[in-house]
Amino acid sequence: MNYRQFGSTGERISALGFGCMRFPEYEKDGKKNVDTDKVDEMLAKAYERGVNYFDTAPYYCNGGSEAALGHGVKPFRDKILLSTKFPTEVAKKPGDYRRQLESSLERLGTDHIDFYHFWGIDKEIYDDIILKQNLLEDARKAKEEGLIRHISFSFHDDPAVIQYIIDTSEAQGVPMESMLCQYNLLDRSNEQMMAYARSKGLGTVAMGPVGGGRLAAPTELYAKLTGGASIPTYELAFKFVLGNPDLCCALSGMENLDMVEKNTALASGSVSFSQEEWKQLGDAMDNLKKFSDLYCTGCKYCQPCPAGIVIPQIFNMYTYYNVYGLKDHARKLFDQYVEKGGVLSDACLDCGKCEKKCPQHLKIRENLKMVEAIFKK
Ligand code: SF4
Ligand code: SF4
């Protein structure tokens, strides 16, 4: 296993982290339960092969992940780093942070959590819940008492907000020590901010290193890039993420022993591309995108649309479909968008505001119809 310095936390972290959101489950009396026998075996195997970072959250696996993880790592708890998360929506009154933390400690069967994350935050949550309710102070106290060892956050918002969170928490005297964010070959939007986080001494962990699983399936991707050389797409995506020197650890939500073996082998060998190969691959991906007949950079200048159409999201599905050849995945994303009540072009007010603001001068209205027609087939 390869290890990296985890920012200024003083920890050394394995390049592969175990994401505990896809534990195997079985159904009994209509209820899903984590299969602890299988999970124990998977966790032991990962540990044996050098994984030392295990990441869970209270709601993963229908609420069963923390307890299953705690059970599985008991024999080697003091040799590993446990990470879990604080769901900010539970913070309604003073003491809620502490109560939630204690319930996680109990489920994990441990007296401390190594990395306790403010979970899935954006600017609104950070300002309106964390700062307003003084949760940073609660975290500082918990750290002082040894209940948590490091204060962390996981993130879903515009990349610039990362800098805001890092800077303001530091200014309040409770600096963030590690960060978990989305990063993969197809979504590099957080790259610059990962570099910023590292420069401020934070450890960085990526979720979705293989594109939330979507790159795991055989695709036309690598063939397009290389003219058919034989590195599997899965391996390519993994190596790309680990090739970024600003990243400390790539989380993978492993579902079975086979995945544990495969991923630990990948993270133990010569994982990284050289800096030059890494850059070439990134550039090649960007170029692929540029050759698209619909080159949307995802800048969001066209937003908000008064009709509520999430234009960059719809165009991004087309990029998956047309540029990366991930047709099934793109269709799935479109179906999910519709299922969640996402607005489509039939609601367009024809105001033209989006097209005036688009730096790529895209014919947005026309293209929305074209993309939707593909997915509605
Ligand atoms: S033209 Fe249609 S898609 Fe564009 S901003 Fe107006 S309502 Fe939205
Ligand atoms: S403004 Fe244009 S390039 Fe930017 S996200 Fe909207 S459609 Fe894409």
Short mmCIF file of C-alpha atoms and ligand atoms in Angstrom, two decimals:
data_model
loop_
_atom_site.label_atom_id
_atom_site.label_comp_id
_atom_site.label_asym_id
_atom_site.label_seq_id
_atom_site.Cartn_x
_atom_site.Cartn_y
_atom_site.Cartn_z
CA MET A 1 0.00 0.00 0.00
CA ASN A 2 1.16 3.51 -0.74
CA TYR A 3 0.85 6.07 2.02
CA ARG A 4 0.78 9.84 1.96
CA GLN A 5 1.24 12.59 4.49
CA PHE A 6 -2.26 13.70 5.46
CA GLY A 7 -1.81 17.48 5.34
CA SER A 8 -0.53 18.86 8.65
CA THR A 9 -2.56 16.40 10.72
CA GLY A 10 0.54 14.35 11.52
CA GLU A 11 -1.15 11.23 10.13
CA ARG A 12 0.00 9.02 7.30
CA ILE A 13 -2.96 7.91 5.26
CA SER A 14 -3.30 5.03 2.81
CA ALA A 15 -3.76 6.14 -0.81
CA LEU A 16 -6.93 4.02 -0.85
CA GLY A 17 -9.66 4.71 1.70
CA PHE A 18 -12.55 2.37 2.44
CA GLY A 19 -15.88 4.13 1.75
CA CYS A 20 -18.49 2.30 3.83
CA MET A 21 -21.63 3.28 1.93
CA ARG A 22 -22.04 0.13 -0.15
CA PHE A 23 -21.71 -2.69 2.35
CA PRO A 24 -23.40 -5.92 1.27
CA GLU A 25 -26.92 -6.28 2.68
CA TYR A 26 -29.58 -8.95 3.02
CA GLU A 27 -33.31 -8.61 3.40
CA LYS A 28 -35.29 -9.97 6.32
CA ASP A 29 -38.97 -9.28 7.07
CA GLY A 30 -38.95 -6.57 4.43
CA LYS A 31 -36.04 -4.81 6.11
CA LYS A 32 -32.51 -4.44 4.79
CA ASN A 33 -29.66 -5.38 7.12
CA VAL A 34 -25.91 -5.13 6.70
CA ASP A 35 -24.32 -8.54 6.25
CA THR A 36 -21.78 -8.23 9.07
CA ASP A 37 -20.05 -11.55 8.36
CA LYS A 38 -19.18 -10.42 4.86
CA VAL A 39 -18.31 -6.92 6.03
CA ASP A 40 -15.98 -8.21 8.77
CA GLU A 41 -14.13 -10.22 6.16
CA MET A 42 -13.87 -7.28 3.75
CA LEU A 43 -12.65 -4.86 6.42
CA ALA A 44 -10.08 -7.35 7.72
CA LYS A 45 -8.81 -7.96 4.20
CA ALA A 46 -8.53 -4.22 3.52
CA TYR A 47 -6.63 -3.70 6.77
CA GLU A 48 -4.34 -6.64 6.06
CA ARG A 49 -3.55 -5.08 2.69
CA GLY A 50 -2.69 -1.73 4.25
CA VAL A 51 -5.86 0.40 4.15
CA ASN A 52 -5.88 2.59 7.27
CA TYR A 53 -8.68 5.09 6.51
CA PHE A 54 -12.31 4.00 6.87
CA ASP A 55 -15.08 6.48 6.13
CA THR A 56 -18.71 6.13 7.13
CA ALA A 57 -21.74 8.28 7.98
CA PRO A 58 -24.84 7.88 10.14
CA TYR A 59 -27.29 7.25 7.27
CA TYR A 60 -25.19 5.00 5.06
CA CYS A 61 -26.62 1.50 4.45
CA ASN A 62 -30.01 2.42 5.94
CA GLY A 63 -28.30 3.56 9.11
CA GLY A 64 -26.37 0.31 9.57
CA SER A 65 -22.94 1.33 8.32
CA GLU A 66 -21.41 2.87 11.47
CA ALA A 67 -22.24 -0.12 13.66
CA ALA A 68 -21.03 -2.61 11.04
CA LEU A 69 -17.79 -0.70 10.58
CA GLY A 70 -17.22 -0.45 14.33
CA HIS A 71 -17.77 -4.18 14.69
CA GLY A 72 -15.48 -5.11 11.83
CA VAL A 73 -12.51 -2.94 12.84
CA LYS A 74 -12.63 -3.77 16.56
CA PRO A 75 -9.61 -6.12 16.41
CA PHE A 76 -7.42 -3.38 14.91
CA ARG A 77 -9.21 -0.17 15.95
CA ASP A 78 -6.10 1.49 17.39
CA LYS A 79 -4.17 0.95 14.15
CA ILE A 80 -6.59 2.75 11.84
CA LEU A 81 -8.26 6.12 11.27
CA LEU A 82 -12.06 6.27 11.58
CA SER A 83 -14.02 8.97 9.83
CA THR A 84 -17.70 9.74 10.18
CA LYS A 85 -19.98 12.72 9.70
CA PHE A 86 -22.25 15.18 11.43
CA PRO A 87 -25.57 15.70 9.60
CA THR A 88 -26.01 19.44 10.07
CA GLU A 89 -29.81 19.31 9.74
CA VAL A 90 -30.05 17.74 13.20
CA ALA A 91 -28.64 20.91 14.78
CA LYS A 92 -31.74 22.63 16.10
CA LYS A 93 -30.76 23.59 19.62
CA PRO A 94 -27.63 23.81 21.82
CA GLY A 95 -26.20 20.36 22.58
CA ASP A 96 -27.39 18.69 19.37
CA TYR A 97 -23.85 18.47 17.99
CA ARG A 98 -22.65 16.71 21.10
CA ARG A 99 -25.65 14.35 21.23
CA GLN A 100 -25.17 13.36 17.60
CA LEU A 101 -21.44 12.84 18.12
CA GLU A 102 -22.08 10.62 21.14
CA SER A 103 -24.56 8.49 19.20
CA SER A 104 -21.97 7.97 16.45
CA LEU A 105 -19.33 7.03 19.04
CA GLU A 106 -21.73 4.50 20.50
CA ARG A 107 -22.64 2.94 17.16
CA LEU A 108 -18.97 2.75 16.19
CA GLY A 109 -18.10 1.27 19.59
CA THR A 110 -15.14 3.60 20.03
CA ASP A 111 -14.14 6.37 22.42
CA HIS A 112 -12.94 8.72 19.69
CA ILE A 113 -13.44 9.55 16.04
CA ASP A 114 -10.30 10.45 14.13
CA PHE A 115 -11.94 12.68 11.50
CA TYR A 116 -15.37 14.13 12.24
CA HIS A 117 -16.87 15.87 9.22
CA PHE A 118 -19.47 18.55 8.89
CA TRP A 119 -21.37 16.54 6.32
CA GLY A 120 -22.10 17.60 2.74
CA ILE A 121 -22.01 21.29 3.45
CA ASP A 122 -22.53 24.25 1.14
CA LYS A 123 -22.30 27.99 1.82
CA GLU A 124 -25.85 28.21 3.10
CA ILE A 125 -25.41 25.37 5.58
CA TYR A 126 -22.05 26.74 6.66
CA ASP A 127 -23.38 30.27 7.26
CA ASP A 128 -26.87 29.50 8.53
CA ILE A 129 -26.24 26.44 10.64
CA ILE A 130 -22.55 25.98 11.44
CA LEU A 131 -21.62 29.61 12.06
CA LYS A 132 -24.97 30.78 13.40
CA GLN A 133 -25.21 27.95 15.92
CA ASN A 134 -21.54 28.17 16.82
CA LEU A 135 -20.95 24.53 15.90
CA LEU A 136 -17.25 25.21 15.30
CA GLU A 137 -17.00 25.90 19.01
CA ASP A 138 -18.79 22.61 19.78
CA ALA A 139 -16.27 20.85 17.53
CA ARG A 140 -13.36 22.59 19.26
CA LYS A 141 -14.64 21.44 22.67
CA ALA A 142 -15.13 17.87 21.45
CA LYS A 143 -11.58 17.90 20.17
CA GLU A 144 -10.26 19.28 23.43
CA GLU A 145 -11.99 16.44 25.27
CA GLY A 146 -10.48 13.88 22.91
CA LEU A 147 -13.82 12.74 21.46
CA ILE A 148 -12.67 13.75 18.01
CA ARG A 149 -9.09 14.12 16.87
CA HIS A 150 -9.52 16.26 13.78
CA ILE A 151 -12.20 18.63 12.45
CA SER A 152 -13.18 18.07 8.82
CA PHE A 153 -15.82 18.82 6.26
CA SER A 154 -17.32 17.17 3.22
CA PHE A 155 -18.49 19.41 0.51
CA HIS A 156 -21.05 19.92 -2.28
CA ASP A 157 -21.10 23.43 -3.70
CA ASP A 158 -19.25 25.74 -6.07
CA PRO A 159 -15.51 25.20 -5.64
CA ALA A 160 -14.87 28.82 -4.53
CA VAL A 161 -16.84 28.11 -1.36
CA ILE A 162 -14.09 25.73 -0.25
CA GLN A 163 -11.72 28.66 0.18
CA TYR A 164 -14.38 30.59 2.08
CA ILE A 165 -14.91 27.70 4.51
CA ILE A 166 -11.19 27.14 5.03
CA ASP A 167 -10.44 30.84 5.56
CA THR A 168 -13.35 31.69 7.84
CA SER A 169 -12.95 28.65 10.07
CA GLU A 170 -9.28 29.49 10.42
CA ALA A 171 -10.14 33.10 11.27
CA GLN A 172 -12.48 31.81 14.00
CA GLY A 173 -9.62 29.86 15.53
CA VAL A 174 -11.09 26.44 14.64
CA PRO A 175 -9.32 25.53 11.40
CA MET A 176 -10.53 22.69 9.23
CA GLU A 177 -7.97 19.90 9.13
CA SER A 178 -9.19 17.75 6.28
CA MET A 179 -11.63 17.91 3.45
CA LEU A 180 -13.60 15.34 1.48
CA CYS A 181 -14.83 16.37 -1.96
CA GLN A 182 -15.87 15.07 -5.34
CA TYR A 183 -13.03 14.54 -7.77
CA ASN A 184 -12.57 12.30 -10.75
CA LEU A 185 -11.40 12.21 -14.33
CA LEU A 186 -14.72 13.55 -15.57
CA ASP A 187 -15.26 16.12 -12.86
CA ARG A 188 -12.15 18.10 -12.05
CA SER A 189 -13.93 21.23 -10.88
CA ASN A 190 -12.48 21.03 -7.36
CA GLU A 191 -8.89 20.61 -8.51
CA GLN A 192 -7.72 24.16 -7.83
CA MET A 193 -9.34 24.23 -4.44
CA MET A 194 -7.74 20.92 -3.52
CA ALA A 195 -4.41 22.62 -4.16
CA TYR A 196 -5.52 25.53 -1.98
CA ALA A 197 -6.58 23.16 0.79
CA ARG A 198 -3.20 21.44 0.68
CA SER A 199 -1.40 24.78 0.80
CA LYS A 200 -3.32 25.56 4.00
CA GLY A 201 -2.28 22.25 5.56
CA LEU A 202 -5.52 20.30 5.11
CA GLY A 203 -5.55 16.63 4.25
CA THR A 204 -7.57 15.97 1.09
CA VAL A 205 -9.74 12.96 0.32
CA ALA A 206 -11.64 12.39 -2.93
CA MET A 207 -14.96 10.66 -3.21
CA GLY A 208 -16.13 9.24 -6.49
CA PRO A 209 -12.59 8.55 -7.74
CA VAL A 210 -13.93 6.38 -10.50
CA GLY A 211 -16.81 8.67 -11.30
CA GLY A 212 -19.22 7.25 -8.73
CA GLY A 213 -18.78 3.85 -10.34
CA ARG A 214 -19.70 4.99 -13.81
CA LEU A 215 -16.19 4.66 -15.15
CA ALA A 216 -15.95 1.23 -13.66
CA ALA A 217 -17.90 -0.27 -16.54
CA PRO A 218 -16.07 -0.91 -19.78
CA THR A 219 -16.53 2.15 -21.97
CA GLU A 220 -15.17 3.61 -25.13
CA LEU A 221 -13.30 6.18 -23.09
CA TYR A 222 -9.75 4.95 -23.08
CA ALA A 223 -9.88 3.60 -26.59
CA LYS A 224 -10.83 7.11 -27.68
CA LEU A 225 -7.87 8.55 -25.84
CA THR A 226 -5.19 6.11 -26.84
CA GLY A 227 -6.36 4.42 -29.97
CA GLY A 228 -7.04 1.19 -28.15
CA ALA A 229 -4.23 0.46 -25.68
CA SER A 230 -5.17 -1.99 -23.02
CA ILE A 231 -5.30 -0.29 -19.60
CA PRO A 232 -8.79 -0.88 -18.17
CA THR A 233 -10.87 2.26 -17.79
CA TYR A 234 -11.34 1.56 -14.11
CA GLU A 235 -7.60 1.49 -13.53
CA LEU A 236 -7.10 4.59 -15.64
CA ALA A 237 -9.61 6.58 -13.61
CA PHE A 238 -8.10 5.43 -10.35
CA LYS A 239 -4.57 6.24 -11.41
CA PHE A 240 -5.62 9.64 -12.64
CA VAL A 241 -7.03 10.59 -9.25
CA LEU A 242 -4.05 9.27 -7.34
CA GLY A 243 -1.74 10.98 -9.82
CA ASN A 244 -2.77 14.34 -8.42
CA PRO A 245 -0.10 15.34 -5.86
CA ASP A 246 -2.66 17.50 -4.02
CA LEU A 247 -4.75 14.47 -3.18
CA CYS A 248 -3.93 12.32 -0.15
CA CYS A 249 -6.50 9.53 -0.41
CA ALA A 250 -9.10 8.20 -2.84
CA LEU A 251 -12.19 6.69 -1.26
CA SER A 252 -13.79 3.73 -2.89
CA GLY A 253 -17.16 2.37 -1.82
CA MET A 254 -16.23 -1.30 -1.90
CA GLU A 255 -19.02 -3.85 -2.12
CA ASN A 256 -17.29 -7.20 -2.00
CA LEU A 257 -13.98 -8.97 -1.39
CA ASP A 258 -13.14 -8.94 -5.04
CA MET A 259 -13.26 -5.14 -5.14
CA VAL A 260 -11.13 -4.94 -1.99
CA GLU A 261 -8.50 -7.13 -3.60
CA LYS A 262 -8.56 -5.28 -6.88
CA ASN A 263 -8.44 -1.79 -5.37
CA THR A 264 -5.78 -2.55 -2.79
CA ALA A 265 -3.62 -4.04 -5.54
CA LEU A 266 -4.06 -0.87 -7.59
CA ALA A 267 -3.21 1.39 -4.65
CA SER A 268 -0.19 -0.72 -3.72
CA GLY A 269 1.55 -0.90 -7.05
CA SER A 270 3.04 1.92 -8.95
CA VAL A 271 -0.20 3.86 -8.62
CA SER A 272 0.56 7.15 -10.12
CA PHE A 273 1.17 8.34 -13.58
CA SER A 274 4.21 10.54 -13.95
CA GLN A 275 3.35 14.22 -13.75
CA GLU A 276 3.70 14.45 -17.50
CA GLU A 277 1.43 11.46 -18.21
CA TRP A 278 -1.07 12.81 -15.73
CA LYS A 279 -1.16 16.20 -17.41
CA GLN A 280 -1.39 14.63 -20.86
CA LEU A 281 -4.35 12.54 -19.82
CA GLY A 282 -6.16 15.52 -18.29
CA ASP A 283 -5.50 17.60 -21.40
CA ALA A 284 -6.69 14.77 -23.63
CA MET A 285 -9.95 14.61 -21.68
CA ASP A 286 -10.44 18.36 -22.01
CA ASN A 287 -9.69 18.19 -25.70
CA LEU A 288 -12.16 15.40 -26.20
CA LYS A 289 -14.77 17.63 -24.65
CA LYS A 290 -13.79 20.54 -26.88
CA PHE A 291 -14.44 18.47 -29.98
CA SER A 292 -17.99 18.00 -28.85
CA ASP A 293 -20.61 19.65 -31.02
CA LEU A 294 -21.97 21.06 -27.78
CA TYR A 295 -19.07 22.35 -25.71
CA CYS A 296 -20.55 23.51 -22.44
CA THR A 297 -17.85 24.29 -19.88
CA GLY A 298 -20.27 24.13 -16.95
CA CYS A 299 -19.54 27.77 -16.02
CA LYS A 300 -23.20 28.32 -15.03
CA TYR A 301 -23.33 31.88 -16.37
CA CYS A 302 -26.66 30.92 -17.97
CA GLN A 303 -28.12 30.28 -14.52
CA PRO A 304 -30.54 30.91 -12.99
CA CYS A 305 -33.02 30.25 -15.76
CA PRO A 306 -36.38 31.89 -14.90
CA ALA A 307 -38.16 28.66 -15.90
CA GLY A 308 -35.88 26.63 -13.60
CA ILE A 309 -34.14 24.59 -16.30
CA VAL A 310 -30.76 23.43 -15.01
CA ILE A 311 -29.05 23.91 -18.36
CA PRO A 312 -25.44 22.89 -17.49
CA GLN A 313 -26.69 19.70 -15.87
CA ILE A 314 -28.61 18.69 -18.98
CA PHE A 315 -25.67 19.54 -21.26
CA ASN A 316 -23.33 17.60 -19.00
CA MET A 317 -25.46 14.49 -19.58
CA TYR A 318 -24.94 14.99 -23.27
CA THR A 319 -21.17 15.17 -22.75
CA TYR A 320 -21.29 11.82 -20.97
CA TYR A 321 -23.38 10.41 -23.77
CA ASN A 322 -21.67 11.85 -26.77
CA VAL A 323 -18.06 12.52 -25.76
CA TYR A 324 -17.28 9.82 -23.24
CA GLY A 325 -19.57 7.19 -24.72
CA LEU A 326 -21.23 6.54 -21.35
CA LYS A 327 -24.65 6.17 -22.91
CA ASP A 328 -26.41 4.10 -20.27
CA HIS A 329 -25.11 6.26 -17.49
CA ALA A 330 -26.20 9.44 -19.27
CA ARG A 331 -29.71 8.05 -19.75
CA LYS A 332 -29.84 7.13 -16.07
CA LEU A 333 -28.84 10.68 -15.08
CA PHE A 334 -31.54 12.09 -17.34
CA ASP A 335 -34.20 9.77 -15.87
CA GLN A 336 -33.12 10.76 -12.36
CA TYR A 337 -33.32 14.46 -13.26
CA VAL A 338 -36.88 13.98 -14.53
CA GLU A 339 -37.91 11.80 -11.58
CA LYS A 340 -36.74 14.49 -9.16
CA GLY A 341 -38.99 17.01 -10.92
CA GLY A 342 -36.23 18.63 -13.01
CA VAL A 343 -37.60 21.19 -15.47
CA LEU A 344 -37.26 20.51 -19.21
CA SER A 345 -37.31 22.69 -22.32
CA ASP A 346 -41.10 22.50 -22.73
CA ALA A 347 -41.23 25.00 -19.83
CA CYS A 348 -38.84 27.42 -21.58
CA LEU A 349 -40.18 30.99 -21.63
CA ASP A 350 -38.16 31.88 -24.70
CA CYS A 351 -36.68 34.87 -22.90
CA GLY A 352 -33.21 34.27 -24.41
CA LYS A 353 -31.41 35.43 -21.24
CA CYS A 354 -29.29 32.28 -21.09
CA GLU A 355 -27.97 32.68 -24.63
CA LYS A 356 -26.99 36.30 -24.03
CA LYS A 357 -24.86 35.23 -21.07
CA CYS A 358 -23.25 32.08 -22.48
CA PRO A 359 -19.52 32.71 -23.19
CA GLN A 360 -19.53 29.74 -25.59
CA HIS A 361 -22.34 31.37 -27.59
CA LEU A 362 -24.31 28.15 -27.51
CA LYS A 363 -27.75 28.01 -29.02
CA ILE A 364 -29.08 26.83 -25.72
CA ARG A 365 -32.77 26.58 -26.56
CA GLU A 366 -32.14 24.56 -29.70
CA ASN A 367 -29.61 22.32 -27.97
CA LEU A 368 -31.85 21.61 -25.00
CA LYS A 369 -34.44 20.22 -27.40
CA MET A 370 -31.82 18.19 -29.26
CA VAL A 371 -30.44 16.64 -26.05
CA GLU A 372 -33.84 15.85 -24.61
CA ALA A 373 -34.95 14.21 -27.86
CA ILE A 374 -32.01 11.77 -27.56
CA PHE A 375 -32.85 10.81 -24.01
CA LYS A 376 -36.58 10.58 -24.55
CA LYS A 377 -36.17 8.04 -27.36
S1 SF4 B 1 -34.60 31.08 -22.93
FE1 SF4 B 1 -35.58 29.38 -21.87
S2 SF4 B 1 -33.83 28.20 -21.14
FE2 SF4 B 1 -33.04 30.22 -21.61
S3 SF4 B 1 -33.16 31.37 -19.69
FE3 SF4 B 1 -35.05 31.79 -20.82
S4 SF4 B 1 -36.46 30.27 -20.04
FE4 SF4 B 1 -34.45 29.55 -19.47
S1 SF4 B 2 -23.33 29.59 -19.90
FE1 SF4 B 2 -23.04 28.25 -21.66
S2 SF4 B 2 -21.11 27.18 -21.26
FE2 SF4 B 2 -21.75 28.12 -19.32
S3 SF4 B 2 -22.92 26.49 -18.31
FE3 SF4 B 2 -24.41 27.71 -19.43
S4 SF4 B 2 -24.61 26.65 -21.40
FE4 SF4 B 2 -22.74 25.90 -20.44
#
